[in-house]
Amino acid sequence: MQKTKRTSAASKSQAAPTKEQNDSMLQELFLDELRDIYWAEKHLVKALPKMQKAATSEELATAFEDHLAVTQEQVARLEQVFELLGEKPRGKKCEAMEGLVKEAQSVIEDTEAGTSTRDVGLIIGAQKIEHYEIASYGGLAQVAKTLGMEEIGNLLGETLEEEKETDQLLTTLAENNINESATQEVEE
Ligand SMILES: [Fe+2]
Ligand SMILES: [Fe+2]
């Protein structure tokens, strides 16, 4: 005789969420994460000019200046996403970005102006920021696709590519000469 199929009595009695409720929970999470990255980008708009000013090499200063313009566009792109969702753009404090920016600022305090050593520290700090953004946009773009929001997914994907390019540019700057030139610097 065949065994009777096991019924999941436990999950049934706990009134498992319906598909619709599941979606709305995911949508809520999605919105919450959008608010996090919106706050993060706006925070970065304030921080990048300080990093630009602190940079020793012209190339790194220009990279920060360019990324400021890109970041401002990314803020506007997120506002477009909120609009498509029928939501007012609203930020939610992102503790991670606040911490990452603080770290980058402490590099400025802990290094001497006009040195490549400072630039090495700024690049590492900036790459930590880019990696946080890459993780955020990668996840958000994927969720947007899962939820069938193609246009929003594409917008988030565009930003994701920009963050990856910035990360790559910073690696190139470090490899080309900044790291090497920092090896020549000694404490007086
Ligand atoms: Fe960004
Ligand atoms: Fe970025």
PDB file of C-alpha atoms and ligand atoms in Angstrom:
ATOM      1  CA  MET A   1       0.000   0.000   0.000  1.00  0.00           C
ATOM      2  CA  GLN A   2       1.185   3.431  -0.872  1.00  0.00           C
ATOM      3  CA  LYS A   3       2.121   5.799   1.834  1.00  0.00           C
ATOM      4  CA  THR A   4      -0.211   8.719   2.190  1.00  0.00           C
ATOM      5  CA  LYS A   5       1.213  11.985   1.041  1.00  0.00           C
ATOM      6  CA  ARG A   6       2.419  14.200   3.759  1.00  0.00           C
ATOM      7  CA  THR A   7       0.316  17.268   4.083  1.00  0.00           C
ATOM      8  CA  SER A   8       1.928  20.404   5.380  1.00  0.00           C
ATOM      9  CA  ALA A   9      -0.557  20.933   8.146  1.00  0.00           C
ATOM     10  CA  ALA A  10       1.683  23.361   9.965  1.00  0.00           C
ATOM     11  CA  SER A  11       2.036  25.824   7.120  1.00  0.00           C
ATOM     12  CA  LYS A  12      -1.668  25.602   6.311  1.00  0.00           C
ATOM     13  CA  SER A  13      -2.751  26.443   9.818  1.00  0.00           C
ATOM     14  CA  GLN A  14      -0.438  29.486   9.817  1.00  0.00           C
ATOM     15  CA  ALA A  15      -2.344  31.065   6.953  1.00  0.00           C
ATOM     16  CA  ALA A  16       0.520  31.211   4.498  1.00  0.00           C
ATOM     17  CA  PRO A  17       0.609  34.518   2.595  1.00  0.00           C
ATOM     18  CA  THR A  18      -1.059  34.476  -0.772  1.00  0.00           C
ATOM     19  CA  LYS A  19       0.907  35.294  -3.934  1.00  0.00           C
ATOM     20  CA  GLU A  20      -0.417  38.816  -3.896  1.00  0.00           C
ATOM     21  CA  GLN A  21       0.616  39.416  -0.306  1.00  0.00           C
ATOM     22  CA  ASN A  22       4.037  38.032  -1.122  1.00  0.00           C
ATOM     23  CA  ASP A  23       4.412  40.480  -3.968  1.00  0.00           C
ATOM     24  CA  SER A  24       3.375  43.386  -1.881  1.00  0.00           C
ATOM     25  CA  MET A  25       5.873  42.475   0.821  1.00  0.00           C
ATOM     26  CA  LEU A  26       8.591  42.324  -1.801  1.00  0.00           C
ATOM     27  CA  GLN A  27       7.412  45.612  -3.272  1.00  0.00           C
ATOM     28  CA  GLU A  28       7.590  47.181   0.166  1.00  0.00           C
ATOM     29  CA  LEU A  29      11.127  45.904   0.609  1.00  0.00           C
ATOM     30  CA  PHE A  30      12.027  47.160  -2.860  1.00  0.00           C
ATOM     31  CA  LEU A  31      10.714  50.622  -2.052  1.00  0.00           C
ATOM     32  CA  ASP A  32      12.585  50.639   1.232  1.00  0.00           C
ATOM     33  CA  GLU A  33      15.841  49.715  -0.498  1.00  0.00           C
ATOM     34  CA  LEU A  34      15.259  52.434  -3.096  1.00  0.00           C
ATOM     35  CA  ARG A  35      14.920  54.978  -0.293  1.00  0.00           C
ATOM     36  CA  ASP A  36      18.181  53.725   1.188  1.00  0.00           C
ATOM     37  CA  ILE A  37      20.161  54.148  -2.031  1.00  0.00           C
ATOM     38  CA  TYR A  38      18.458  57.490  -2.730  1.00  0.00           C
ATOM     39  CA  TRP A  39      19.695  58.807   0.606  1.00  0.00           C
ATOM     40  CA  ALA A  40      23.117  57.269  -0.081  1.00  0.00           C
ATOM     41  CA  GLU A  41      23.493  58.956  -3.479  1.00  0.00           C
ATOM     42  CA  LYS A  42      22.460  62.327  -2.121  1.00  0.00           C
ATOM     43  CA  HIS A  43      24.933  61.930   0.722  1.00  0.00           C
ATOM     44  CA  LEU A  44      27.635  61.151  -1.813  1.00  0.00           C
ATOM     45  CA  VAL A  45      26.817  64.322  -3.765  1.00  0.00           C
ATOM     46  CA  LYS A  46      27.889  66.231  -0.660  1.00  0.00           C
ATOM     47  CA  ALA A  47      31.004  64.132  -0.037  1.00  0.00           C
ATOM     48  CA  LEU A  48      32.552  63.942  -3.517  1.00  0.00           C
ATOM     49  CA  PRO A  49      33.583  67.626  -3.734  1.00  0.00           C
ATOM     50  CA  LYS A  50      35.565  67.162  -0.506  1.00  0.00           C
ATOM     51  CA  MET A  51      37.279  64.115  -1.951  1.00  0.00           C
ATOM     52  CA  GLN A  52      38.005  66.012  -5.152  1.00  0.00           C
ATOM     53  CA  LYS A  53      39.570  68.870  -3.216  1.00  0.00           C
ATOM     54  CA  ALA A  54      41.674  66.514  -1.129  1.00  0.00           C
ATOM     55  CA  ALA A  55      43.046  64.515  -4.068  1.00  0.00           C
ATOM     56  CA  THR A  56      46.680  65.064  -4.980  1.00  0.00           C
ATOM     57  CA  SER A  57      46.723  63.856  -8.561  1.00  0.00           C
ATOM     58  CA  GLU A  58      44.922  65.806 -11.225  1.00  0.00           C
ATOM     59  CA  GLU A  59      43.562  62.591 -12.697  1.00  0.00           C
ATOM     60  CA  LEU A  60      41.999  61.456  -9.442  1.00  0.00           C
ATOM     61  CA  ALA A  61      40.525  64.906  -8.807  1.00  0.00           C
ATOM     62  CA  THR A  62      38.992  64.807 -12.291  1.00  0.00           C
ATOM     63  CA  ALA A  63      37.644  61.301 -11.675  1.00  0.00           C
ATOM     64  CA  PHE A  64      35.848  62.550  -8.552  1.00  0.00           C
ATOM     65  CA  GLU A  65      34.583  65.618 -10.375  1.00  0.00           C
ATOM     66  CA  ASP A  66      33.206  63.479 -13.208  1.00  0.00           C
ATOM     67  CA  HIS A  67      31.625  61.040 -10.798  1.00  0.00           C
ATOM     68  CA  LEU A  68      29.898  63.908  -9.027  1.00  0.00           C
ATOM     69  CA  ALA A  69      28.136  64.807 -12.287  1.00  0.00           C
ATOM     70  CA  VAL A  70      27.266  61.147 -12.855  1.00  0.00           C
ATOM     71  CA  THR A  71      25.986  60.816  -9.288  1.00  0.00           C
ATOM     72  CA  GLN A  72      23.724  63.833  -9.730  1.00  0.00           C
ATOM     73  CA  GLU A  73      22.233  62.134 -12.782  1.00  0.00           C
ATOM     74  CA  GLN A  74      21.793  58.965 -10.758  1.00  0.00           C
ATOM     75  CA  VAL A  75      19.823  60.907  -8.147  1.00  0.00           C
ATOM     76  CA  ALA A  76      17.571  62.203 -10.928  1.00  0.00           C
ATOM     77  CA  ARG A  77      17.255  58.676 -12.326  1.00  0.00           C
ATOM     78  CA  LEU A  78      16.086  57.414  -8.935  1.00  0.00           C
ATOM     79  CA  GLU A  79      13.526  60.225  -8.827  1.00  0.00           C
ATOM     80  CA  GLN A  80      12.287  58.927 -12.166  1.00  0.00           C
ATOM     81  CA  VAL A  81      11.983  55.441 -10.641  1.00  0.00           C
ATOM     82  CA  PHE A  82       9.932  56.812  -7.722  1.00  0.00           C
ATOM     83  CA  GLU A  83       7.711  58.597 -10.197  1.00  0.00           C
ATOM     84  CA  LEU A  84       7.153  55.419 -12.207  1.00  0.00           C
ATOM     85  CA  LEU A  85       6.126  53.735  -8.959  1.00  0.00           C
ATOM     86  CA  GLY A  86       3.746  56.572  -8.164  1.00  0.00           C
ATOM     87  CA  GLU A  87       5.747  57.402  -5.050  1.00  0.00           C
ATOM     88  CA  LYS A  88       7.251  60.633  -3.804  1.00  0.00           C
ATOM     89  CA  PRO A  89      11.054  60.471  -3.744  1.00  0.00           C
ATOM     90  CA  ARG A  90      11.991  59.984  -0.131  1.00  0.00           C
ATOM     91  CA  GLY A  91      15.314  59.015   1.395  1.00  0.00           C
ATOM     92  CA  LYS A  92      15.896  56.757   4.342  1.00  0.00           C
ATOM     93  CA  LYS A  93      19.148  57.188   6.183  1.00  0.00           C
ATOM     94  CA  CYS A  94      21.717  54.719   4.933  1.00  0.00           C
ATOM     95  CA  GLU A  95      24.025  53.863   7.818  1.00  0.00           C
ATOM     96  CA  ALA A  96      26.416  52.061   5.494  1.00  0.00           C
ATOM     97  CA  MET A  97      26.998  55.044   3.204  1.00  0.00           C
ATOM     98  CA  GLU A  98      27.327  57.343   6.176  1.00  0.00           C
ATOM     99  CA  GLY A  99      30.035  55.056   7.551  1.00  0.00           C
ATOM    100  CA  LEU A 100      31.826  54.661   4.224  1.00  0.00           C
ATOM    101  CA  VAL A 101      31.934  58.417   3.714  1.00  0.00           C
ATOM    102  CA  LYS A 102      33.229  58.884   7.272  1.00  0.00           C
ATOM    103  CA  GLU A 103      36.011  56.415   6.528  1.00  0.00           C
ATOM    104  CA  ALA A 104      36.980  58.284   3.373  1.00  0.00           C
ATOM    105  CA  GLN A 105      37.045  61.507   5.346  1.00  0.00           C
ATOM    106  CA  SER A 106      39.242  59.983   8.029  1.00  0.00           C
ATOM    107  CA  VAL A 107      41.732  59.088   5.280  1.00  0.00           C
ATOM    108  CA  ILE A 108      41.971  62.812   4.560  1.00  0.00           C
ATOM    109  CA  GLU A 109      42.622  63.559   8.226  1.00  0.00           C
ATOM    110  CA  ASP A 110      45.175  60.784   8.597  1.00  0.00           C
ATOM    111  CA  THR A 111      47.295  61.517   5.529  1.00  0.00           C
ATOM    112  CA  GLU A 112      49.382  64.455   4.393  1.00  0.00           C
ATOM    113  CA  ALA A 113      48.089  66.822   1.752  1.00  0.00           C
ATOM    114  CA  GLY A 114      49.883  66.628  -1.574  1.00  0.00           C
ATOM    115  CA  THR A 115      50.920  62.986  -1.227  1.00  0.00           C
ATOM    116  CA  SER A 116      50.180  59.970  -3.384  1.00  0.00           C
ATOM    117  CA  THR A 117      49.674  58.040  -0.165  1.00  0.00           C
ATOM    118  CA  ARG A 118      46.585  60.123   0.434  1.00  0.00           C
ATOM    119  CA  ASP A 119      45.381  59.297  -3.073  1.00  0.00           C
ATOM    120  CA  VAL A 120      45.846  55.587  -2.448  1.00  0.00           C
ATOM    121  CA  GLY A 121      43.658  55.918   0.651  1.00  0.00           C
ATOM    122  CA  LEU A 122      41.055  57.959  -1.229  1.00  0.00           C
ATOM    123  CA  ILE A 123      40.911  55.385  -4.013  1.00  0.00           C
ATOM    124  CA  ILE A 124      40.394  52.544  -1.542  1.00  0.00           C
ATOM    125  CA  GLY A 125      37.689  54.556   0.219  1.00  0.00           C
ATOM    126  CA  ALA A 126      35.984  55.422  -3.052  1.00  0.00           C
ATOM    127  CA  GLN A 127      36.091  51.805  -4.221  1.00  0.00           C
ATOM    128  CA  LYS A 128      34.416  50.664  -1.003  1.00  0.00           C
ATOM    129  CA  ILE A 129      31.659  53.153  -1.816  1.00  0.00           C
ATOM    130  CA  GLU A 130      31.357  51.942  -5.411  1.00  0.00           C
ATOM    131  CA  HIS A 131      31.171  48.328  -4.286  1.00  0.00           C
ATOM    132  CA  TYR A 132      28.344  49.149  -1.917  1.00  0.00           C
ATOM    133  CA  GLU A 133      26.511  50.825  -4.783  1.00  0.00           C
ATOM    134  CA  ILE A 134      27.204  47.934  -7.152  1.00  0.00           C
ATOM    135  CA  ALA A 135      25.736  45.496  -4.616  1.00  0.00           C
ATOM    136  CA  SER A 136      22.689  47.734  -4.082  1.00  0.00           C
ATOM    137  CA  TYR A 137      21.897  48.378  -7.742  1.00  0.00           C
ATOM    138  CA  GLY A 138      22.637  44.791  -8.734  1.00  0.00           C
ATOM    139  CA  GLY A 139      20.112  43.542  -6.205  1.00  0.00           C
ATOM    140  CA  LEU A 140      17.538  46.230  -6.983  1.00  0.00           C
ATOM    141  CA  ALA A 141      17.709  45.708 -10.741  1.00  0.00           C
ATOM    142  CA  GLN A 142      17.180  41.987 -10.220  1.00  0.00           C
ATOM    143  CA  VAL A 143      14.161  42.506  -7.953  1.00  0.00           C
ATOM    144  CA  ALA A 144      12.668  44.971 -10.442  1.00  0.00           C
ATOM    145  CA  LYS A 145      12.908  42.300 -13.135  1.00  0.00           C
ATOM    146  CA  THR A 146      11.387  39.692 -10.816  1.00  0.00           C
ATOM    147  CA  LEU A 147       8.484  42.049 -10.187  1.00  0.00           C
ATOM    148  CA  GLY A 148       8.034  42.560 -13.931  1.00  0.00           C
ATOM    149  CA  MET A 149       9.076  46.222 -13.822  1.00  0.00           C
ATOM    150  CA  GLU A 150      11.145  46.267 -16.954  1.00  0.00           C
ATOM    151  CA  GLU A 151      11.593  50.008 -17.390  1.00  0.00           C
ATOM    152  CA  ILE A 152      12.630  50.461 -13.779  1.00  0.00           C
ATOM    153  CA  GLY A 153      14.965  47.486 -14.067  1.00  0.00           C
ATOM    154  CA  ASN A 154      16.629  49.079 -17.070  1.00  0.00           C
ATOM    155  CA  LEU A 155      17.073  52.420 -15.299  1.00  0.00           C
ATOM    156  CA  LEU A 156      18.674  50.714 -12.306  1.00  0.00           C
ATOM    157  CA  GLY A 157      20.812  48.642 -14.654  1.00  0.00           C
ATOM    158  CA  GLU A 158      22.130  51.811 -16.292  1.00  0.00           C
ATOM    159  CA  THR A 159      23.294  53.137 -12.955  1.00  0.00           C
ATOM    160  CA  LEU A 160      24.788  49.756 -12.114  1.00  0.00           C
ATOM    161  CA  GLU A 161      26.960  49.962 -15.240  1.00  0.00           C
ATOM    162  CA  GLU A 162      28.119  53.476 -14.349  1.00  0.00           C
ATOM    163  CA  GLU A 163      29.170  52.343 -10.882  1.00  0.00           C
ATOM    164  CA  LYS A 164      31.104  49.432 -12.372  1.00  0.00           C
ATOM    165  CA  GLU A 165      32.873  51.761 -14.812  1.00  0.00           C
ATOM    166  CA  THR A 166      33.855  54.093 -11.991  1.00  0.00           C
ATOM    167  CA  ASP A 167      35.207  51.204  -9.965  1.00  0.00           C
ATOM    168  CA  GLN A 168      37.237  50.080 -12.965  1.00  0.00           C
ATOM    169  CA  LEU A 169      38.581  53.581 -13.574  1.00  0.00           C
ATOM    170  CA  LEU A 170      39.735  53.828  -9.962  1.00  0.00           C
ATOM    171  CA  THR A 171      41.546  50.496 -10.299  1.00  0.00           C
ATOM    172  CA  THR A 172      43.253  51.768 -13.436  1.00  0.00           C
ATOM    173  CA  LEU A 173      44.381  54.972 -11.727  1.00  0.00           C
ATOM    174  CA  ALA A 174      45.830  53.010  -8.821  1.00  0.00           C
ATOM    175  CA  GLU A 175      47.607  50.555 -11.098  1.00  0.00           C
ATOM    176  CA  ASN A 176      48.937  53.095 -13.562  1.00  0.00           C
ATOM    177  CA  ASN A 177      51.003  55.152 -11.201  1.00  0.00           C
ATOM    178  CA  ILE A 178      49.407  56.295  -7.965  1.00  0.00           C
ATOM    179  CA  ASN A 179      50.245  53.201  -5.920  1.00  0.00           C
ATOM    180  CA  GLU A 180      53.765  53.087  -7.324  1.00  0.00           C
ATOM    181  CA  SER A 181      54.449  56.733  -6.661  1.00  0.00           C
ATOM    182  CA  ALA A 182      53.238  56.338  -3.069  1.00  0.00           C
ATOM    183  CA  THR A 183      55.989  53.785  -2.424  1.00  0.00           C
ATOM    184  CA  GLN A 184      58.519  56.629  -2.729  1.00  0.00           C
ATOM    185  CA  GLU A 185      56.978  58.607   0.128  1.00  0.00           C
ATOM    186  CA  VAL A 186      58.534  58.373   3.577  1.00  0.00           C
ATOM    187  CA  GLU A 187      57.565  60.008   6.836  1.00  0.00           C
ATOM    188  CA  GLU A 188      59.732  62.936   7.814  1.00  0.00           C
TER     189      GLU A 188
HETATM  190 FE    FE B   1      26.004  56.296  -7.451  1.00  0.00          FE
HETATM  191 FE    FE B   2      29.182  55.722  -7.475  1.00  0.00          FE
END
